[in-house]
Short mmCIF file of C-alpha atoms and ligand atoms in Angstrom, two decimals:
data_model
loop_
_atom_site.label_atom_id
_atom_site.label_comp_id
_atom_site.label_asym_id
_atom_site.label_seq_id
_atom_site.Cartn_x
_atom_site.Cartn_y
_atom_site.Cartn_z
CA MET V 1 -4.48 39.70 -34.65
CA PRO V 2 -7.29 37.95 -32.74
CA ASP V 3 -9.75 35.68 -34.48
CA CYS V 4 -13.50 35.89 -34.31
CA PRO V 5 -14.64 33.25 -31.77
CA ILE V 6 -17.65 32.49 -33.93
CA CYS V 7 -16.39 32.15 -37.50
CA GLY V 8 -12.62 32.37 -36.99
CA LYS V 9 -12.08 35.36 -39.24
CA PRO V 10 -9.32 37.75 -38.27
CA VAL V 11 -10.66 40.68 -36.29
CA VAL V 12 -9.06 44.11 -36.33
CA LYS V 13 -8.48 45.21 -32.76
CA PRO V 14 -10.00 48.63 -32.19
CA THR V 15 -7.70 51.45 -31.24
CA PRO V 16 -7.96 52.86 -27.70
CA GLY V 17 -10.60 55.54 -27.55
CA ALA V 18 -12.43 54.27 -30.60
CA PRO V 19 -15.82 52.56 -30.25
CA ARG V 20 -15.49 48.81 -29.75
CA GLY V 21 -18.08 47.96 -32.32
CA ALA V 22 -18.55 44.21 -32.48
CA TYR V 23 -15.11 43.40 -31.04
CA PRO V 24 -14.00 40.72 -30.26
CA PHE V 25 -16.29 39.52 -33.02
CA CYS V 26 -15.70 40.29 -36.67
CA SER V 27 -19.17 41.65 -37.13
CA ASP V 28 -22.35 42.44 -35.27
CA ARG V 29 -23.87 39.31 -36.73
CA CYS V 30 -21.32 37.05 -35.06
CA ARG V 31 -21.86 38.98 -31.84
CA GLN V 32 -25.55 38.17 -32.03
CA VAL V 33 -24.73 34.51 -32.66
CA ASP V 34 -22.73 34.41 -29.45
CA LEU V 35 -25.55 36.03 -27.54
CA GLY V 36 -27.95 33.50 -29.02
CA ARG V 37 -25.83 30.66 -27.70
CA TRP V 38 -26.33 31.93 -24.19
CA PHE V 39 -30.07 31.88 -24.61
CA ASP V 40 -29.84 28.55 -26.38
CA GLY V 41 -28.64 26.99 -23.15
CA ARG V 42 -25.18 25.97 -24.24
CA TYR V 43 -23.65 28.07 -21.50
CA ALA V 44 -26.57 27.81 -19.15
CA ILE V 45 -25.97 26.67 -15.61
CA PRO V 46 -27.85 23.44 -14.84
CA ALA V 47 -30.76 24.24 -12.59
CA GLU V 48 -31.61 22.20 -9.55
CA GLU V 49 -34.07 19.44 -10.16
CA ALA V 50 -37.45 19.90 -8.62
CA GLU V 51 -38.05 17.47 -5.79
CA PRO V 52 -41.00 15.14 -6.24
CA ASP V 53 -43.89 16.16 -4.06
CA GLU V 54 -44.54 12.70 -2.66
CA ASP V 55 -44.51 11.30 0.84
CA ASP V 56 -41.93 8.65 1.63
CA PRO V 57 -43.83 5.41 2.37
CA ARG V 58 -40.94 4.22 4.53
CA ASP V 59 -41.47 7.05 6.96
CA GLY V 60 -42.55 6.32 10.53
CA ARG V 61 -40.69 3.06 11.16
CA GLY V 62 -40.57 1.56 14.56
ZN1 ZN K 101 -17.21 36.30 -37.19
#
């Protein structure tokens, strides 16, 4: 029996053909918690840093 990835409670695996419900979470609440983590940035991909809009003073040597 799988465990809820959020709270660790045992989750009853749904039978084939039956609606999944909140699986693999124990409840819809835990499912929402997981979704919230995505928006919270825990799983977010680091974005590229914006380049500073300044001219390089060392440019034009010679
Ligand atoms: Zn849970």
